[in-house]
Amino acid sequence: MADDKSKKTITAKDVASFLTNNPAEMSKLLATQPELLAACITAAGTSIEANEKIDDKVVNLVPALAAKARQDARKLSQTHQSLLHVAAENMLSWTRLHHATLGLLASTDLAGVCQVIATEFPVIFDLNQCQLISESEAAIPDALDLGLMVHPADQIDQATEGRGLFLGLPNEAAQTLLIKPAQSLAIIRLPDRLPDPVSQCLLLLGGKTANSFHPDLGSDLLVLLAEMVGVTLAARLELQVNSR
């Protein structure tokens, strides 16, 4: 025998009861079916005829509910646009990182790594300048001739304020590290788990504006870039030693 419940006609009251008892489903429905929200607002606004008398004791909440619905719809739209913007920015950042990685892989020696960083990185990342800096105490033969910038460890510590990652406006010590003036800086020390002298090197990125690098900027991609530079540098140094 067929189940009598399967023949039950679902009424508008049943739908309203279900949505009222399941607010999560209602939110999902309104978010994915904007035409339903518009229809609800229209219906709510016209549910009372102009010549129909309303009890003075009854508070008409239709205008307030309609206004809130419109506000929620605008917030959903703004959130959607914000997520799209963030996704586009992330895609651009990963594409730039991919191009930088290809440039590093194409280098065949230490001088090539320095050249990629100094000439290709500024174009890839739209920066004012990029440098690979070594502490003068590090034992890298012919560092200056190969294209590394060399500065004392104390000067570097002052420029980075003792941090492994510095983001923001250049201080007086940082100004002396620059090839030319930059509005903001990112100075990332190469991973300390890599052997010396690689762990005594830093990657300096000069921004074109004061907002290019700031303390609240996400650092994941910058740290990953420094790791790629560090691994490549270690491999080229090992190749240079073995070729002698």
PDB file of C-alpha atoms in Angstrom:
ATOM      1  CA  MET A   1       0.000   0.000   0.000  1.00  0.00           C
ATOM      2  CA  ALA A   2       1.344   3.402  -0.915  1.00  0.00           C
ATOM      3  CA  ASP A   3       2.263   5.693   1.912  1.00  0.00           C
ATOM      4  CA  ASP A   4      -0.459   8.340   2.368  1.00  0.00           C
ATOM      5  CA  LYS A   5       2.195  10.879   3.407  1.00  0.00           C
ATOM      6  CA  SER A   6       3.711  10.803  -0.083  1.00  0.00           C
ATOM      7  CA  LYS A   7       0.419  12.130  -1.436  1.00  0.00           C
ATOM      8  CA  LYS A   8       0.299  15.054   0.962  1.00  0.00           C
ATOM      9  CA  THR A   9       0.197  18.414  -0.770  1.00  0.00           C
ATOM     10  CA  ILE A  10       2.871  20.810   0.466  1.00  0.00           C
ATOM     11  CA  THR A  11       1.306  24.153   1.266  1.00  0.00           C
ATOM     12  CA  ALA A  12       2.796  27.617   1.508  1.00  0.00           C
ATOM     13  CA  LYS A  13       2.401  27.311   5.270  1.00  0.00           C
ATOM     14  CA  ASP A  14       4.549  24.158   5.221  1.00  0.00           C
ATOM     15  CA  VAL A  15       7.274  25.970   3.272  1.00  0.00           C
ATOM     16  CA  ALA A  16       7.168  28.949   5.618  1.00  0.00           C
ATOM     17  CA  SER A  17       7.319  26.659   8.660  1.00  0.00           C
ATOM     18  CA  PHE A  18      10.308  24.767   7.258  1.00  0.00           C
ATOM     19  CA  LEU A  19      12.264  27.944   6.465  1.00  0.00           C
ATOM     20  CA  THR A  20      11.413  29.470   9.844  1.00  0.00           C
ATOM     21  CA  ASN A  21      12.720  26.388  11.645  1.00  0.00           C
ATOM     22  CA  ASN A  22      15.800  26.132   9.417  1.00  0.00           C
ATOM     23  CA  PRO A  23      17.382  29.629   9.238  1.00  0.00           C
ATOM     24  CA  ALA A  24      20.601  28.240   7.730  1.00  0.00           C
ATOM     25  CA  GLU A  25      18.660  26.868   4.756  1.00  0.00           C
ATOM     26  CA  MET A  26      16.851  30.192   4.397  1.00  0.00           C
ATOM     27  CA  SER A  27      20.161  32.118   4.339  1.00  0.00           C
ATOM     28  CA  LYS A  28      21.580  29.732   1.732  1.00  0.00           C
ATOM     29  CA  LEU A  29      18.443  30.059  -0.390  1.00  0.00           C
ATOM     30  CA  LEU A  30      18.428  33.866  -0.272  1.00  0.00           C
ATOM     31  CA  ALA A  31      22.166  34.018  -1.041  1.00  0.00           C
ATOM     32  CA  THR A  32      21.895  31.755  -4.086  1.00  0.00           C
ATOM     33  CA  GLN A  33      18.494  32.904  -5.347  1.00  0.00           C
ATOM     34  CA  PRO A  34      18.541  36.735  -5.381  1.00  0.00           C
ATOM     35  CA  GLU A  35      15.311  36.825  -7.404  1.00  0.00           C
ATOM     36  CA  LEU A  36      13.518  35.135  -4.487  1.00  0.00           C
ATOM     37  CA  LEU A  37      14.706  37.842  -2.112  1.00  0.00           C
ATOM     38  CA  ALA A  38      13.470  40.537  -4.494  1.00  0.00           C
ATOM     39  CA  ALA A  39      10.098  38.774  -4.803  1.00  0.00           C
ATOM     40  CA  CYS A  40       9.776  38.528  -1.017  1.00  0.00           C
ATOM     41  CA  ILE A  41      10.517  42.226  -0.581  1.00  0.00           C
ATOM     42  CA  THR A  42       7.984  43.137  -3.285  1.00  0.00           C
ATOM     43  CA  ALA A  43       5.334  40.876  -1.796  1.00  0.00           C
ATOM     44  CA  ALA A  44       5.967  42.244   1.684  1.00  0.00           C
ATOM     45  CA  GLY A  45       5.596  45.800   0.479  1.00  0.00           C
ATOM     46  CA  THR A  46       2.271  45.147  -1.258  1.00  0.00           C
ATOM     47  CA  SER A  47       0.733  42.692   1.194  1.00  0.00           C
ATOM     48  CA  ILE A  48      -1.525  45.351   2.742  1.00  0.00           C
ATOM     49  CA  GLU A  49      -4.007  47.111   0.514  1.00  0.00           C
ATOM     50  CA  ALA A  50      -4.101  50.864   0.616  1.00  0.00           C
ATOM     51  CA  ASN A  51      -7.766  50.948   1.757  1.00  0.00           C
ATOM     52  CA  GLU A  52      -7.354  48.198   4.356  1.00  0.00           C
ATOM     53  CA  LYS A  53      -7.599  49.404   7.910  1.00  0.00           C
ATOM     54  CA  ILE A  54      -4.774  48.376  10.220  1.00  0.00           C
ATOM     55  CA  ASP A  55      -5.298  47.900  13.936  1.00  0.00           C
ATOM     56  CA  ASP A  56      -3.594  50.767  15.762  1.00  0.00           C
ATOM     57  CA  LYS A  57      -2.129  48.244  18.212  1.00  0.00           C
ATOM     58  CA  VAL A  58      -0.382  46.336  15.427  1.00  0.00           C
ATOM     59  CA  VAL A  59       3.172  47.426  14.540  1.00  0.00           C
ATOM     60  CA  ASN A  60       3.916  47.111  10.841  1.00  0.00           C
ATOM     61  CA  LEU A  61       7.408  45.608  10.593  1.00  0.00           C
ATOM     62  CA  VAL A  62       7.332  45.182   6.812  1.00  0.00           C
ATOM     63  CA  PRO A  63       9.363  48.360   6.008  1.00  0.00           C
ATOM     64  CA  ALA A  64      12.022  47.533   8.607  1.00  0.00           C
ATOM     65  CA  LEU A  65      12.292  43.919   7.449  1.00  0.00           C
ATOM     66  CA  ALA A  66      12.466  45.008   3.826  1.00  0.00           C
ATOM     67  CA  ALA A  67      15.224  47.526   4.623  1.00  0.00           C
ATOM     68  CA  LYS A  68      17.184  44.890   6.537  1.00  0.00           C
ATOM     69  CA  ALA A  69      16.808  42.434   3.670  1.00  0.00           C
ATOM     70  CA  ARG A  70      18.139  45.004   1.217  1.00  0.00           C
ATOM     71  CA  GLN A  71      21.056  45.781   3.557  1.00  0.00           C
ATOM     72  CA  ASP A  72      21.891  42.071   3.921  1.00  0.00           C
ATOM     73  CA  ALA A  73      21.756  41.639   0.158  1.00  0.00           C
ATOM     74  CA  ARG A  74      24.187  44.559  -0.310  1.00  0.00           C
ATOM     75  CA  LYS A  75      26.557  43.036   2.281  1.00  0.00           C
ATOM     76  CA  LEU A  76      26.456  39.687   0.487  1.00  0.00           C
ATOM     77  CA  SER A  77      27.261  41.409  -2.803  1.00  0.00           C
ATOM     78  CA  GLN A  78      30.135  43.390  -1.260  1.00  0.00           C
ATOM     79  CA  THR A  79      31.555  40.251   0.355  1.00  0.00           C
ATOM     80  CA  HIS A  80      31.352  38.436  -2.971  1.00  0.00           C
ATOM     81  CA  GLN A  81      33.195  41.258  -4.751  1.00  0.00           C
ATOM     82  CA  SER A  82      35.817  41.388  -1.985  1.00  0.00           C
ATOM     83  CA  LEU A  83      36.475  37.648  -2.279  1.00  0.00           C
ATOM     84  CA  LEU A  84      36.848  37.969  -6.048  1.00  0.00           C
ATOM     85  CA  HIS A  85      39.357  40.816  -5.563  1.00  0.00           C
ATOM     86  CA  VAL A  86      41.399  38.824  -3.035  1.00  0.00           C
ATOM     87  CA  ALA A  87      41.371  35.781  -5.323  1.00  0.00           C
ATOM     88  CA  ALA A  88      42.607  37.878  -8.252  1.00  0.00           C
ATOM     89  CA  GLU A  89      45.389  39.399  -6.137  1.00  0.00           C
ATOM     90  CA  ASN A  90      46.460  35.967  -4.912  1.00  0.00           C
ATOM     91  CA  MET A  91      46.514  34.606  -8.451  1.00  0.00           C
ATOM     92  CA  LEU A  92      48.707  37.512  -9.575  1.00  0.00           C
ATOM     93  CA  SER A  93      51.092  36.999  -6.641  1.00  0.00           C
ATOM     94  CA  TRP A  94      51.458  33.283  -7.346  1.00  0.00           C
ATOM     95  CA  THR A  95      52.029  33.972 -11.045  1.00  0.00           C
ATOM     96  CA  ARG A  96      54.808  36.421 -10.181  1.00  0.00           C
ATOM     97  CA  LEU A  97      56.355  33.918  -7.780  1.00  0.00           C
ATOM     98  CA  HIS A  98      56.236  31.276 -10.510  1.00  0.00           C
ATOM     99  CA  HIS A  99      58.078  33.565 -12.948  1.00  0.00           C
ATOM    100  CA  ALA A 100      60.693  34.403 -10.300  1.00  0.00           C
ATOM    101  CA  THR A 101      61.254  30.702  -9.638  1.00  0.00           C
ATOM    102  CA  LEU A 102      61.749  30.026 -13.336  1.00  0.00           C
ATOM    103  CA  GLY A 103      64.326  32.824 -13.462  1.00  0.00           C
ATOM    104  CA  LEU A 104      66.242  31.347 -10.526  1.00  0.00           C
ATOM    105  CA  LEU A 105      66.173  27.859 -12.036  1.00  0.00           C
ATOM    106  CA  ALA A 106      67.519  29.235 -15.316  1.00  0.00           C
ATOM    107  CA  SER A 107      70.595  30.661 -13.579  1.00  0.00           C
ATOM    108  CA  THR A 108      73.693  28.495 -13.889  1.00  0.00           C
ATOM    109  CA  ASP A 109      76.029  30.097 -11.351  1.00  0.00           C
ATOM    110  CA  LEU A 110      76.136  32.542  -8.444  1.00  0.00           C
ATOM    111  CA  ALA A 111      76.588  35.545 -10.703  1.00  0.00           C
ATOM    112  CA  GLY A 112      73.498  34.455 -12.636  1.00  0.00           C
ATOM    113  CA  VAL A 113      71.439  34.267  -9.447  1.00  0.00           C
ATOM    114  CA  CYS A 114      72.467  37.796  -8.482  1.00  0.00           C
ATOM    115  CA  GLN A 115      71.661  39.058 -11.974  1.00  0.00           C
ATOM    116  CA  VAL A 116      68.182  37.511 -11.914  1.00  0.00           C
ATOM    117  CA  ILE A 117      67.465  39.108  -8.549  1.00  0.00           C
ATOM    118  CA  ALA A 118      68.853  42.533  -9.516  1.00  0.00           C
ATOM    119  CA  THR A 119      67.390  42.808 -13.029  1.00  0.00           C
ATOM    120  CA  GLU A 120      64.424  40.439 -13.358  1.00  0.00           C
ATOM    121  CA  PHE A 121      62.840  40.570  -9.897  1.00  0.00           C
ATOM    122  CA  PRO A 122      62.089  44.339 -10.073  1.00  0.00           C
ATOM    123  CA  VAL A 123      60.214  43.799 -13.345  1.00  0.00           C
ATOM    124  CA  ILE A 124      58.387  40.670 -12.168  1.00  0.00           C
ATOM    125  CA  PHE A 125      57.256  42.153  -8.852  1.00  0.00           C
ATOM    126  CA  ASP A 126      56.954  45.785 -10.015  1.00  0.00           C
ATOM    127  CA  LEU A 127      59.538  47.022  -7.516  1.00  0.00           C
ATOM    128  CA  ASN A 128      62.003  49.863  -7.237  1.00  0.00           C
ATOM    129  CA  GLN A 129      65.003  47.553  -6.695  1.00  0.00           C
ATOM    130  CA  CYS A 130      65.991  44.076  -5.525  1.00  0.00           C
ATOM    131  CA  GLN A 131      69.274  43.031  -3.957  1.00  0.00           C
ATOM    132  CA  LEU A 132      70.912  39.949  -2.553  1.00  0.00           C
ATOM    133  CA  ILE A 133      72.926  41.122   0.459  1.00  0.00           C
ATOM    134  CA  SER A 134      75.650  39.246   2.288  1.00  0.00           C
ATOM    135  CA  GLU A 135      77.099  40.031   5.693  1.00  0.00           C
ATOM    136  CA  SER A 136      80.716  41.067   5.298  1.00  0.00           C
ATOM    137  CA  GLU A 137      81.599  38.420   7.888  1.00  0.00           C
ATOM    138  CA  ALA A 138      80.308  35.671   5.555  1.00  0.00           C
ATOM    139  CA  ALA A 139      82.921  33.709   3.633  1.00  0.00           C
ATOM    140  CA  ILE A 140      81.728  34.159   0.056  1.00  0.00           C
ATOM    141  CA  PRO A 141      84.734  34.513  -2.258  1.00  0.00           C
ATOM    142  CA  ASP A 142      84.572  37.452  -4.682  1.00  0.00           C
ATOM    143  CA  ALA A 143      81.100  38.365  -3.441  1.00  0.00           C
ATOM    144  CA  LEU A 144      81.177  41.922  -4.803  1.00  0.00           C
ATOM    145  CA  ASP A 145      82.479  40.782  -8.194  1.00  0.00           C
ATOM    146  CA  LEU A 146      79.665  38.236  -8.412  1.00  0.00           C
ATOM    147  CA  GLY A 147      76.990  40.858  -7.774  1.00  0.00           C
ATOM    148  CA  LEU A 148      76.259  40.472  -4.056  1.00  0.00           C
ATOM    149  CA  MET A 149      75.956  43.596  -1.945  1.00  0.00           C
ATOM    150  CA  VAL A 150      78.149  43.311   1.152  1.00  0.00           C
ATOM    151  CA  HIS A 151      77.472  45.109   4.455  1.00  0.00           C
ATOM    152  CA  PRO A 152      78.546  44.579   8.087  1.00  0.00           C
ATOM    153  CA  ALA A 153      76.235  42.428  10.235  1.00  0.00           C
ATOM    154  CA  ASP A 154      75.742  45.271  12.754  1.00  0.00           C
ATOM    155  CA  GLN A 155      74.534  47.603  10.023  1.00  0.00           C
ATOM    156  CA  ILE A 156      72.122  44.961   8.733  1.00  0.00           C
ATOM    157  CA  ASP A 157      70.756  44.322  12.236  1.00  0.00           C
ATOM    158  CA  GLN A 158      70.104  48.044  12.654  1.00  0.00           C
ATOM    159  CA  ALA A 159      68.374  48.207   9.278  1.00  0.00           C
ATOM    160  CA  THR A 160      66.099  45.262  10.096  1.00  0.00           C
ATOM    161  CA  GLU A 161      65.719  46.258  13.757  1.00  0.00           C
ATOM    162  CA  GLY A 162      66.953  42.788  14.662  1.00  0.00           C
ATOM    163  CA  ARG A 163      64.124  40.999  12.841  1.00  0.00           C
ATOM    164  CA  GLY A 164      64.293  38.135  10.389  1.00  0.00           C
ATOM    165  CA  LEU A 165      61.604  39.894   8.346  1.00  0.00           C
ATOM    166  CA  PHE A 166      61.369  43.690   8.183  1.00  0.00           C
ATOM    167  CA  LEU A 167      58.459  45.410   6.435  1.00  0.00           C
ATOM    168  CA  GLY A 168      57.932  49.146   6.360  1.00  0.00           C
ATOM    169  CA  LEU A 169      59.585  52.505   5.882  1.00  0.00           C
ATOM    170  CA  PRO A 170      63.395  52.428   5.684  1.00  0.00           C
ATOM    171  CA  ASN A 171      65.218  53.725   8.753  1.00  0.00           C
ATOM    172  CA  GLU A 172      68.539  55.541   8.618  1.00  0.00           C
ATOM    173  CA  ALA A 173      70.577  52.318   8.629  1.00  0.00           C
ATOM    174  CA  ALA A 174      68.411  50.796   5.906  1.00  0.00           C
ATOM    175  CA  GLN A 175      68.952  53.829   3.700  1.00  0.00           C
ATOM    176  CA  THR A 176      72.648  52.948   3.501  1.00  0.00           C
ATOM    177  CA  LEU A 177      71.791  49.516   2.073  1.00  0.00           C
ATOM    178  CA  LEU A 178      69.884  50.935  -0.887  1.00  0.00           C
ATOM    179  CA  ILE A 179      71.236  51.391  -4.396  1.00  0.00           C
ATOM    180  CA  LYS A 180      68.744  54.227  -4.844  1.00  0.00           C
ATOM    181  CA  PRO A 181      66.009  55.694  -2.611  1.00  0.00           C
ATOM    182  CA  ALA A 182      62.958  53.497  -1.982  1.00  0.00           C
ATOM    183  CA  GLN A 183      59.637  54.457  -0.401  1.00  0.00           C
ATOM    184  CA  SER A 184      59.304  51.221   1.596  1.00  0.00           C
ATOM    185  CA  LEU A 185      61.279  48.042   2.149  1.00  0.00           C
ATOM    186  CA  ALA A 186      60.994  44.320   2.667  1.00  0.00           C
ATOM    187  CA  ILE A 187      64.180  42.766   4.046  1.00  0.00           C
ATOM    188  CA  ILE A 188      63.987  39.010   4.498  1.00  0.00           C
ATOM    189  CA  ARG A 189      66.806  36.965   5.983  1.00  0.00           C
ATOM    190  CA  LEU A 190      67.394  33.707   4.122  1.00  0.00           C
ATOM    191  CA  PRO A 191      66.412  30.608   6.146  1.00  0.00           C
ATOM    192  CA  ASP A 192      68.770  29.932   9.064  1.00  0.00           C
ATOM    193  CA  ARG A 193      68.396  26.179   8.528  1.00  0.00           C
ATOM    194  CA  LEU A 194      70.485  26.563   5.373  1.00  0.00           C
ATOM    195  CA  PRO A 195      74.246  26.268   5.844  1.00  0.00           C
ATOM    196  CA  ASP A 196      76.586  29.211   6.150  1.00  0.00           C
ATOM    197  CA  PRO A 197      77.243  31.459   4.338  1.00  0.00           C
ATOM    198  CA  VAL A 198      73.711  31.290   2.857  1.00  0.00           C
ATOM    199  CA  SER A 199      72.093  31.900   6.250  1.00  0.00           C
ATOM    200  CA  GLN A 200      74.176  35.088   6.491  1.00  0.00           C
ATOM    201  CA  CYS A 201      72.472  36.559   3.426  1.00  0.00           C
ATOM    202  CA  LEU A 202      69.331  38.633   3.017  1.00  0.00           C
ATOM    203  CA  LEU A 203      66.922  39.543   0.240  1.00  0.00           C
ATOM    204  CA  LEU A 204      66.076  43.236  -0.003  1.00  0.00           C
ATOM    205  CA  LEU A 205      63.030  44.436  -1.966  1.00  0.00           C
ATOM    206  CA  GLY A 206      62.465  48.160  -2.499  1.00  0.00           C
ATOM    207  CA  GLY A 207      58.899  49.372  -2.961  1.00  0.00           C
ATOM    208  CA  LYS A 208      57.811  52.151  -5.284  1.00  0.00           C
ATOM    209  CA  THR A 209      55.306  53.550  -2.757  1.00  0.00           C
ATOM    210  CA  ALA A 210      55.069  53.821   1.028  1.00  0.00           C
ATOM    211  CA  ASN A 211      52.299  51.190   0.934  1.00  0.00           C
ATOM    212  CA  SER A 212      54.236  48.641  -1.104  1.00  0.00           C
ATOM    213  CA  PHE A 213      55.491  47.084   2.129  1.00  0.00           C
ATOM    214  CA  HIS A 214      54.014  47.703   5.564  1.00  0.00           C
ATOM    215  CA  PRO A 215      53.932  45.769   8.867  1.00  0.00           C
ATOM    216  CA  ASP A 216      50.391  44.464   8.297  1.00  0.00           C
ATOM    217  CA  LEU A 217      51.239  42.963   4.916  1.00  0.00           C
ATOM    218  CA  GLY A 218      50.964  39.177   4.626  1.00  0.00           C
ATOM    219  CA  SER A 219      54.408  37.590   4.631  1.00  0.00           C
ATOM    220  CA  ASP A 220      53.827  34.044   3.362  1.00  0.00           C
ATOM    221  CA  LEU A 221      54.809  34.730  -0.243  1.00  0.00           C
ATOM    222  CA  LEU A 222      57.828  36.820   0.812  1.00  0.00           C
ATOM    223  CA  VAL A 223      59.097  34.042   3.086  1.00  0.00           C
ATOM    224  CA  LEU A 224      58.566  31.485   0.316  1.00  0.00           C
ATOM    225  CA  LEU A 225      60.463  33.702  -2.133  1.00  0.00           C
ATOM    226  CA  ALA A 226      63.371  33.995   0.329  1.00  0.00           C
ATOM    227  CA  GLU A 227      63.396  30.210   0.744  1.00  0.00           C
ATOM    228  CA  MET A 228      63.599  29.717  -3.018  1.00  0.00           C
ATOM    229  CA  VAL A 229      66.422  32.240  -3.279  1.00  0.00           C
ATOM    230  CA  GLY A 230      68.239  30.561  -0.373  1.00  0.00           C
ATOM    231  CA  VAL A 231      67.991  27.054  -1.814  1.00  0.00           C
ATOM    232  CA  THR A 232      69.136  28.263  -5.236  1.00  0.00           C
ATOM    233  CA  LEU A 233      72.017  30.206  -3.706  1.00  0.00           C
ATOM    234  CA  ALA A 234      73.156  27.165  -1.712  1.00  0.00           C
ATOM    235  CA  ALA A 235      73.083  24.979  -4.821  1.00  0.00           C
ATOM    236  CA  ARG A 236      75.072  27.494  -6.908  1.00  0.00           C
ATOM    237  CA  LEU A 237      77.659  27.950  -4.140  1.00  0.00           C
ATOM    238  CA  GLU A 238      78.114  24.194  -3.873  1.00  0.00           C
ATOM    239  CA  LEU A 239      78.497  23.968  -7.634  1.00  0.00           C
ATOM    240  CA  GLN A 240      81.088  26.750  -7.548  1.00  0.00           C
ATOM    241  CA  VAL A 241      83.112  24.985  -4.824  1.00  0.00           C
ATOM    242  CA  ASN A 242      82.987  21.612  -6.585  1.00  0.00           C
ATOM    243  CA  SER A 243      84.103  23.106  -9.892  1.00  0.00           C
ATOM    244  CA  ARG A 244      87.361  24.340  -8.430  1.00  0.00           C
TER     245      ARG A 244
END
